PDB file of C-alpha atoms in Angstrom:
ATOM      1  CA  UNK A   1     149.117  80.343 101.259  1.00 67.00           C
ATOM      2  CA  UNK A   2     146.045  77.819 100.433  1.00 72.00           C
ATOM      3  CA  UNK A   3     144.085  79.030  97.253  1.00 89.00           C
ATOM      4  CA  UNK A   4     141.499  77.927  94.985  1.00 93.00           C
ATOM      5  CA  UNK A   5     142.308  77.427  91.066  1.00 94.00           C
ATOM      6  CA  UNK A   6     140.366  78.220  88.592  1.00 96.00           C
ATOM      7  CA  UNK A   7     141.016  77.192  84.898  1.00 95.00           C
ATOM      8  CA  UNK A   8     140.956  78.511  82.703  1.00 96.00           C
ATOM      9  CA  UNK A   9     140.829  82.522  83.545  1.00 95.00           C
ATOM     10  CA  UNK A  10     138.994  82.795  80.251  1.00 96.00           C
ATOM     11  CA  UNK A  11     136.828  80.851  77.890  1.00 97.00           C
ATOM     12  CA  UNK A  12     135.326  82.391  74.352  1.00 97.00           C
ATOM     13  CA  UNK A  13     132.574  79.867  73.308  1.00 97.00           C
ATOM     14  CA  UNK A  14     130.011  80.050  70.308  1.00 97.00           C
ATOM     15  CA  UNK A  15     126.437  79.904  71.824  1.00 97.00           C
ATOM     16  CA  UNK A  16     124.676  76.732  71.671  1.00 96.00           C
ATOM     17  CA  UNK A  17     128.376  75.271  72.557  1.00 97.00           C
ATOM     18  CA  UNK A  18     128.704  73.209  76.062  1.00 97.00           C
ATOM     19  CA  UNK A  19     131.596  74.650  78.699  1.00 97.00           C
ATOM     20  CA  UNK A  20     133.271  73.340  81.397  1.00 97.00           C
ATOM     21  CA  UNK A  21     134.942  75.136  84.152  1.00 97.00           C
ATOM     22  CA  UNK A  22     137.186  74.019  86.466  1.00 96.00           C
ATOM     23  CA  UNK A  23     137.894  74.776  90.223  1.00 96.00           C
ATOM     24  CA  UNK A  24     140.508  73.181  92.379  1.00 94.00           C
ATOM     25  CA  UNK A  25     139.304  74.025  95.739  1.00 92.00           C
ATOM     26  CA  UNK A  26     141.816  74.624  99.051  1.00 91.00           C
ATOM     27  CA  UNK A  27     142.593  71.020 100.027  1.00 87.00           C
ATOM     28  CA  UNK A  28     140.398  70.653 102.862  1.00 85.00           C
ATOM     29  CA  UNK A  29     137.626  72.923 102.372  1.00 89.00           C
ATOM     30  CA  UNK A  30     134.348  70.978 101.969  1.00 86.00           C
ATOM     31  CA  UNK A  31     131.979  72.961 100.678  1.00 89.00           C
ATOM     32  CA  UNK A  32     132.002  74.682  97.106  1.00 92.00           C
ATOM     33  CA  UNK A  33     129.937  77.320  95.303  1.00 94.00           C
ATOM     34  CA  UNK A  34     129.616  78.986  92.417  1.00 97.00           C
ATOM     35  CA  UNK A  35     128.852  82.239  91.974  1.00 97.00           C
ATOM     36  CA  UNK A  36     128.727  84.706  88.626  1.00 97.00           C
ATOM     37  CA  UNK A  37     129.106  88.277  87.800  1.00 95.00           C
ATOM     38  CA  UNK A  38     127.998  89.814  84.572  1.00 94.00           C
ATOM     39  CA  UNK A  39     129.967  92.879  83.682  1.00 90.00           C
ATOM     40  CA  UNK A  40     129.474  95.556  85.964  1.00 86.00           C
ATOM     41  CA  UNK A  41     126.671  94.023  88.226  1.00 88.00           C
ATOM     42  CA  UNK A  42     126.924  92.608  91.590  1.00 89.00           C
ATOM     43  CA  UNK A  43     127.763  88.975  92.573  1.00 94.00           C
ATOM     44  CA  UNK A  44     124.948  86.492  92.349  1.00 95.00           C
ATOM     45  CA  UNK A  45     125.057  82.781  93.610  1.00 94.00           C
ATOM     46  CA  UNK A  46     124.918  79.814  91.706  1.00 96.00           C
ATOM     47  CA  UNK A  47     124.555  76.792  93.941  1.00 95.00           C
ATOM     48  CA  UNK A  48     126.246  75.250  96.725  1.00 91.00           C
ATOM     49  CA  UNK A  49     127.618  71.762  97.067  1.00 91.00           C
ATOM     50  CA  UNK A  50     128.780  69.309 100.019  1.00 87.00           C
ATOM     51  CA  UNK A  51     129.349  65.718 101.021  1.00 85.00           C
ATOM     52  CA  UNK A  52     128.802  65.251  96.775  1.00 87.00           C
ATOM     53  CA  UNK A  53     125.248  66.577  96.196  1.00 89.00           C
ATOM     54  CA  UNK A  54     123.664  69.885  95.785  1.00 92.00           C
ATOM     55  CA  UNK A  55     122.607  71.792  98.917  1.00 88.00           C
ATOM     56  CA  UNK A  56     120.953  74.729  97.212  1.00 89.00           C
ATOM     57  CA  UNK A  57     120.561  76.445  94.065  1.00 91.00           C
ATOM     58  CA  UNK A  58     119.209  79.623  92.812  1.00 92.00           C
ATOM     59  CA  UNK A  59     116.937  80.484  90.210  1.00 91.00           C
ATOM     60  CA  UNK A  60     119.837  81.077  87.723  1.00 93.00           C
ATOM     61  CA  UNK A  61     120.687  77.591  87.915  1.00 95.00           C
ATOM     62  CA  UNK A  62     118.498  75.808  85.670  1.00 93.00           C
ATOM     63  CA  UNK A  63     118.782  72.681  83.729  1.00 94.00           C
ATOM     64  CA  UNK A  64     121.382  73.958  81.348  1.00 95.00           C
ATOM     65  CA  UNK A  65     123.750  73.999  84.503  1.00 97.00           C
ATOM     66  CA  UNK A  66     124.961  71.374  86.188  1.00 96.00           C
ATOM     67  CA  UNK A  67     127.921  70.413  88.863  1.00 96.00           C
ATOM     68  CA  UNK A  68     129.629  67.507  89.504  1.00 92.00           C
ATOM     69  CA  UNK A  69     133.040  66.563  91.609  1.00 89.00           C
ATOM     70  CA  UNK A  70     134.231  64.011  89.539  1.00 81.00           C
ATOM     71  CA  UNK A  71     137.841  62.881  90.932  1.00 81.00           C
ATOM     72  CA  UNK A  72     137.476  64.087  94.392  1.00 75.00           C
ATOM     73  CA  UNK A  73     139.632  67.332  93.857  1.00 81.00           C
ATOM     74  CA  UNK A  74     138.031  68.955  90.974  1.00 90.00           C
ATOM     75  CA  UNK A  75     135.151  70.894  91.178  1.00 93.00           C
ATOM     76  CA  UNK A  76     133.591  71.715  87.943  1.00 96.00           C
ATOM     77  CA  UNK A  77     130.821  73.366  86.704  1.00 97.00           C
ATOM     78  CA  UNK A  78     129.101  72.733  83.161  1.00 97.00           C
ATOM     79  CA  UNK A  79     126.760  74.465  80.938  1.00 97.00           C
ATOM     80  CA  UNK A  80     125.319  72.324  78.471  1.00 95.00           C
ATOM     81  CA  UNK A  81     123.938  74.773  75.540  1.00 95.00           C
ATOM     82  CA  UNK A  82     125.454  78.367  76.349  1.00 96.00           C
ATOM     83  CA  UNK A  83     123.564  81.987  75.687  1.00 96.00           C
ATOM     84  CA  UNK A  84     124.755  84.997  74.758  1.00 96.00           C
ATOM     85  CA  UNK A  85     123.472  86.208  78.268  1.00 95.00           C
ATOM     86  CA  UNK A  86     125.672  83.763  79.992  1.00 96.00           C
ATOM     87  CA  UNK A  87     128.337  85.564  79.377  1.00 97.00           C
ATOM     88  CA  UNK A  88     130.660  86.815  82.922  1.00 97.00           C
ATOM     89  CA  UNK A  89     132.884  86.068  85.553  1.00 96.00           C
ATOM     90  CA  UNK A  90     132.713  83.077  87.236  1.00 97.00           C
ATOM     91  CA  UNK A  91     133.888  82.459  90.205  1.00 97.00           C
ATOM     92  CA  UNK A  92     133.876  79.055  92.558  1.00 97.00           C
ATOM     93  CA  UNK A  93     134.761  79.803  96.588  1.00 95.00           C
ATOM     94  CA  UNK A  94     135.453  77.255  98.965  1.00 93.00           C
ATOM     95  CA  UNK A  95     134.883  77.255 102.642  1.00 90.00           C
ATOM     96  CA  UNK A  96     136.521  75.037 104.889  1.00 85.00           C
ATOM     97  CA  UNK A  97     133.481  75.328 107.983  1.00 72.00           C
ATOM     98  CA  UNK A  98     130.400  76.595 108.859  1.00 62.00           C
ATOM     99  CA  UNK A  99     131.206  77.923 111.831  1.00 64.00           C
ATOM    100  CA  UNK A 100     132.097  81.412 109.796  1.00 69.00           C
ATOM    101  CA  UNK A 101     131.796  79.831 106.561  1.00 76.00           C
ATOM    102  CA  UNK A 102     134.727  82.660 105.096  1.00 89.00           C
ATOM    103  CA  UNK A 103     134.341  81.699 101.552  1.00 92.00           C
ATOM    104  CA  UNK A 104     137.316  81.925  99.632  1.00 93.00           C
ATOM    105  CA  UNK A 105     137.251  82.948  95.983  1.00 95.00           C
ATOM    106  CA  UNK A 106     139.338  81.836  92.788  1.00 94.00           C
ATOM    107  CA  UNK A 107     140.382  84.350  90.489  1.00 94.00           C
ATOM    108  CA  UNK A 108     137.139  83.736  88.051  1.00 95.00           C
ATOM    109  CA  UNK A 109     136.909  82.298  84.848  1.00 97.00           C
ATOM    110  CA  UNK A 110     135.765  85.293  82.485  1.00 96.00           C
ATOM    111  CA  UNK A 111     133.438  83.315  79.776  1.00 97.00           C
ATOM    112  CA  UNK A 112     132.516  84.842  76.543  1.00 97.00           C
ATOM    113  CA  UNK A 113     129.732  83.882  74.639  1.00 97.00           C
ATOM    114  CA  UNK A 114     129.749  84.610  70.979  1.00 96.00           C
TER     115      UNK A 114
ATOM    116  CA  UNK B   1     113.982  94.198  98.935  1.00 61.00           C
ATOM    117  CA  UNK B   2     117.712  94.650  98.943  1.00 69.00           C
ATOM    118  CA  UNK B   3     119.376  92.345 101.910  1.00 91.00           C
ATOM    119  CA  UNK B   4     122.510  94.281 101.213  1.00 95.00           C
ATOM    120  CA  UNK B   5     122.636  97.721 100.507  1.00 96.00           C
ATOM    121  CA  UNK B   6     125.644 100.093  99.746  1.00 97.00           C
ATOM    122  CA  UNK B   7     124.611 103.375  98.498  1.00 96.00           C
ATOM    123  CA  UNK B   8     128.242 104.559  97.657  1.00 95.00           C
ATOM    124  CA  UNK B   9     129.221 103.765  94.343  1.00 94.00           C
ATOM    125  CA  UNK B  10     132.018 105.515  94.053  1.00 96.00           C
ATOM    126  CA  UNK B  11     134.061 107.244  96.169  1.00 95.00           C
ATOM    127  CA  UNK B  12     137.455 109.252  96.506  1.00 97.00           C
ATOM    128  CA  UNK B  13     140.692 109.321  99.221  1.00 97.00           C
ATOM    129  CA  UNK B  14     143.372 110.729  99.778  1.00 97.00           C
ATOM    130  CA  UNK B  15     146.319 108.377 100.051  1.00 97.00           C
ATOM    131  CA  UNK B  16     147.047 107.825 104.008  1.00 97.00           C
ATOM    132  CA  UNK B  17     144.082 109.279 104.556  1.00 97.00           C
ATOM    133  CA  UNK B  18     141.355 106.554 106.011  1.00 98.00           C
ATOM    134  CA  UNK B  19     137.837 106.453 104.359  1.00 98.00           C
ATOM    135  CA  UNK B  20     134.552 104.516 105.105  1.00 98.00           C
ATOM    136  CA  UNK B  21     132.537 102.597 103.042  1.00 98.00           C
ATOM    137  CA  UNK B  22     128.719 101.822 103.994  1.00 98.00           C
ATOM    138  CA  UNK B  23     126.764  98.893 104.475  1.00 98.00           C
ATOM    139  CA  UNK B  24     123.558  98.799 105.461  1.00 97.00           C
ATOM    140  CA  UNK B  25     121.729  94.798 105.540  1.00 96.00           C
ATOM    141  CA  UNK B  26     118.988  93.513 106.072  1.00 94.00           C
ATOM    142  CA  UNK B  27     117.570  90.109 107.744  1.00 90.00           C
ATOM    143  CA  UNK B  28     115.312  88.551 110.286  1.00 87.00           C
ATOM    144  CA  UNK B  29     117.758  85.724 110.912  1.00 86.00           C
ATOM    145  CA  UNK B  30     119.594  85.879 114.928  1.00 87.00           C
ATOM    146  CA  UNK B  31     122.507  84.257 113.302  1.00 86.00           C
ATOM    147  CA  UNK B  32     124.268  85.601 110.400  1.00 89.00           C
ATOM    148  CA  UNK B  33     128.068  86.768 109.315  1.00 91.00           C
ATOM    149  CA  UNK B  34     129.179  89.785 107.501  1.00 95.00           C
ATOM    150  CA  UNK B  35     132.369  90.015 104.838  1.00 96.00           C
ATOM    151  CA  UNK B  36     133.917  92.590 102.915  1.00 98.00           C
ATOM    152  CA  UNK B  37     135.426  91.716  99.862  1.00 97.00           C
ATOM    153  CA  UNK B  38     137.754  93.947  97.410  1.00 97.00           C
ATOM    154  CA  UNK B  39     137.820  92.875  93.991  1.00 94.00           C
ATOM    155  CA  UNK B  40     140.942  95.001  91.929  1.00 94.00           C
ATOM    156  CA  UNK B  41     140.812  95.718  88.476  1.00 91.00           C
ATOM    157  CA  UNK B  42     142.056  91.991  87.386  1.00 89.00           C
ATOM    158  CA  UNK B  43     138.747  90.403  88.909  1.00 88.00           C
ATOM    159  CA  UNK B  44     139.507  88.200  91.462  1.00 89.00           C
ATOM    160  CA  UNK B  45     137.854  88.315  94.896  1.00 92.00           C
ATOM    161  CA  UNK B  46     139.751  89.019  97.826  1.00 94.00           C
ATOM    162  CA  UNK B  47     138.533  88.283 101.135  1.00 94.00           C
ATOM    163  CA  UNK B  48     138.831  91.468 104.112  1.00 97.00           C
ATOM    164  CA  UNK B  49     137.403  90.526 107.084  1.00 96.00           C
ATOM    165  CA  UNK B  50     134.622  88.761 109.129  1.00 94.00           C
ATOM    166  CA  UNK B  51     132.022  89.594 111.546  1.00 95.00           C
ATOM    167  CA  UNK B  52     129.316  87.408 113.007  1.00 91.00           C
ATOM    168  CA  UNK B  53     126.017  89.395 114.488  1.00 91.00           C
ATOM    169  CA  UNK B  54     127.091  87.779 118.144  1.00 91.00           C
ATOM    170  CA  UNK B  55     130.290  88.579 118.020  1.00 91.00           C
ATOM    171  CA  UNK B  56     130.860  91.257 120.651  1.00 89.00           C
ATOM    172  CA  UNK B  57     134.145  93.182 119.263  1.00 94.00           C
ATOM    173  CA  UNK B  58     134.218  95.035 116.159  1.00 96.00           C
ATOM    174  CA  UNK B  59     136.478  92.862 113.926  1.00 96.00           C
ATOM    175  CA  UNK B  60     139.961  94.024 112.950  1.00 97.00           C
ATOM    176  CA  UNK B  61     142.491  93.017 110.211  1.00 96.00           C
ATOM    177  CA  UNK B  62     145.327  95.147 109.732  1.00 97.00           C
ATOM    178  CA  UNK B  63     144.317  98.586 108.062  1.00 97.00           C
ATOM    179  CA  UNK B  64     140.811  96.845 107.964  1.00 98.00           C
ATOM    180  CA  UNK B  65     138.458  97.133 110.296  1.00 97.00           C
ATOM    181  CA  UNK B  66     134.007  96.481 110.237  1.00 97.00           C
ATOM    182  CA  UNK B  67     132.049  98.956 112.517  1.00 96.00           C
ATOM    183  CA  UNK B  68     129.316  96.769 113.487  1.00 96.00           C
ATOM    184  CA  UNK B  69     126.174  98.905 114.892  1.00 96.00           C
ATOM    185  CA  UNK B  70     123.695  96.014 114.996  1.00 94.00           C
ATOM    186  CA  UNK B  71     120.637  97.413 115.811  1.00 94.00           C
ATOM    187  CA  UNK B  72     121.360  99.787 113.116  1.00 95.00           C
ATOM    188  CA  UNK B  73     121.894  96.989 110.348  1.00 96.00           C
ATOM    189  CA  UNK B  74     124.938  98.674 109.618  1.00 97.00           C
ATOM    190  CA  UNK B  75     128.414  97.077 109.107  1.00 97.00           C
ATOM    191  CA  UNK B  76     131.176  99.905 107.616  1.00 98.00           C
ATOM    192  CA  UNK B  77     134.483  99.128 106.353  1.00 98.00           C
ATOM    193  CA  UNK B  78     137.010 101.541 107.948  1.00 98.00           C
ATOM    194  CA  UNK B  79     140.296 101.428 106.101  1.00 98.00           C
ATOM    195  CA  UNK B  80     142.928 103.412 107.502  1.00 96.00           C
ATOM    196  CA  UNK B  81     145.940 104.653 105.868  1.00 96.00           C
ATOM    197  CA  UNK B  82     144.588 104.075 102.651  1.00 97.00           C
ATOM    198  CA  UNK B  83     147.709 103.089  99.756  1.00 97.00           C
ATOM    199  CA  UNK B  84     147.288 103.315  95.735  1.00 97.00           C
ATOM    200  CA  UNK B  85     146.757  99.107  95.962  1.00 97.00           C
ATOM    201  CA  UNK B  86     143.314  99.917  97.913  1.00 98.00           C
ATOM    202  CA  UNK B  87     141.684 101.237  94.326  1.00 98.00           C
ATOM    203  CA  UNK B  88     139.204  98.706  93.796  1.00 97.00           C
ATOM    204  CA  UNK B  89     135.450  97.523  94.357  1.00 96.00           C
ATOM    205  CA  UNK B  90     134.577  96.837  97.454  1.00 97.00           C
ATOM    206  CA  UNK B  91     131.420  94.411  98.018  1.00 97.00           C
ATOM    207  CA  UNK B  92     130.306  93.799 101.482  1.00 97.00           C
ATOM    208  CA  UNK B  93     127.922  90.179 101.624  1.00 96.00           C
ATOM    209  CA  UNK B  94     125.777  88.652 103.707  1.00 94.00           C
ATOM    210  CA  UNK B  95     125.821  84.611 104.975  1.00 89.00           C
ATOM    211  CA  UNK B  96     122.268  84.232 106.732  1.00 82.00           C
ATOM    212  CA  UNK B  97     121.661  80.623 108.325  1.00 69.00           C
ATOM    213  CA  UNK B  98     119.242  78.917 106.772  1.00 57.00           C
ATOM    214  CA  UNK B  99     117.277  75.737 107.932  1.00 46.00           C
ATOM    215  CA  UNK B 100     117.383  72.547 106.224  1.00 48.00           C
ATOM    216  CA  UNK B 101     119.952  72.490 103.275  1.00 51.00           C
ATOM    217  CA  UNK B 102     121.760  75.139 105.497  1.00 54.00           C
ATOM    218  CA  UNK B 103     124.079  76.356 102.412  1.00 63.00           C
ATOM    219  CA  UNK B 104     125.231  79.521 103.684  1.00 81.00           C
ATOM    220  CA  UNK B 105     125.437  81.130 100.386  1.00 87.00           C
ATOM    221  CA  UNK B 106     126.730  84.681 100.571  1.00 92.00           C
ATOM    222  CA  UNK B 107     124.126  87.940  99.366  1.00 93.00           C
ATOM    223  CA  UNK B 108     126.469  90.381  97.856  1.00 95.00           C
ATOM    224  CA  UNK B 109     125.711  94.278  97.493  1.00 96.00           C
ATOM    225  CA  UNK B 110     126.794  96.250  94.534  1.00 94.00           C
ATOM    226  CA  UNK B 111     129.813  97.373  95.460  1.00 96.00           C
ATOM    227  CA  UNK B 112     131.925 100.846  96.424  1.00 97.00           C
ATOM    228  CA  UNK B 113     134.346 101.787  93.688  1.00 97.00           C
ATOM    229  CA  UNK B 114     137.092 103.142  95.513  1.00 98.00           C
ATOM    230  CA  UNK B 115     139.880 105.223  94.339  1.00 98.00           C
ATOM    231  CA  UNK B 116     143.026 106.030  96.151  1.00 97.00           C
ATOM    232  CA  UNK B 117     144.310 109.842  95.122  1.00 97.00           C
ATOM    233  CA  UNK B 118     148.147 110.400  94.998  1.00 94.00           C
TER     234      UNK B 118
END
């Protein structure tokens, strides 16, 4: 069965340090997110992406963050200076339409901030 | 204002007993789609099941299956049967339309811990 990838499954980073995280998404899905979770809260989303640009972001998303699809499979997302309060799951889904748009999840990247 | 609401946060079964979890949601948009997600104790996110607000049959998958009252705002996860594997959270979300960028980003509640009893 299809899935997305997500490497690594966790990252411990010193704060003020830039991270990369990685998605492979399900091979024909074209549209990605990301989403996060900080321990023990709900899911919040990140931004969307299609057809190579950003469709929307949220307020969590701020110039520290940034996405990219740089070889036409990966799907990464980067923070450039990490917090301590960046710290949580996150997670990239894929979708394949938007006719349902059933987003499916990786398995997170758990990313600790020290 | 909370789009998603689900006002369980923890709750017990028996196993093969079925149990309900609650979702209540909110949204002035004609054209929007439900999920239910369980996430188990390693963290990923699995998806349930589907339902859009036109669909006209409540939507089934396996042991799974979303009672849709729509004028209520209501869209309950029945799971029937329930095994040991169902412990987990349980997040029901929210994909409204929007105009323009149309990104169909998902609105998650704050989850149902559920916990299957032996």
């Amino acid at each position: 069965e299809p899935e997305v990838t997500q490497t690594p499954s966790h990252q411990v980073t010193q704060m003020g340090q830039e991270v990369i995280l990685r998605c492979v998404p399900i091979s024909n899905h074209l549209y990605f997110y990301w989403y996060r979770q900080i321990l023990g809260q709900k899911v919040e989303f990140l931004v969307s992406f299609y057809n190579n640009e950003i469709s929307e972001k949220s307020e969590i998303f701020d110039d520290q963050f940034s996405v990219e699809r740089p070889d036409g499979s990966n799907f990464t997302l980067k923070i450039r200076s990490t917090k301590l309060e960046d710290s949580a799951m996150y997670f990239c889904a894929t979708s394949g339409t938007l006719a349902k748009n059933i987003q499916y999840f990786g398995a997170g990247t758990r990313l600790s901030v020290l | 204002a909370q789009k998603i609401t689900q006002t369980q946060p923890g709750m017990f079964v028996q196993e093969k007993e079925a149990v309900t979890l609650d979702c209540t949601y909110d949204t002035s948009d004609p054209s929007y789609g439900l999920f239910w997600y369980k996430q188990p104790s390693s963290g990923e996110m699995i998806f349930l099941i589907y339902q859009g607000s036109y669909d006209q049959q409540n939507a089934t998958e396996g042991r799974y299956s979303l009672n849709f009252q729509k004028a209520r705002k209501s869209a309950n996860l029945v799971i029937s049967a329930s095994q040991l594997g169902d412990s987990a959270m349980y997040f029901c979300a929210m994909r409204e339309v929007f105009s323009g960028a149309g990104s169909y980003q998902l609105t998650f509640g704050k989850g149902t811990k559920l916990s299957v009893i032996p």
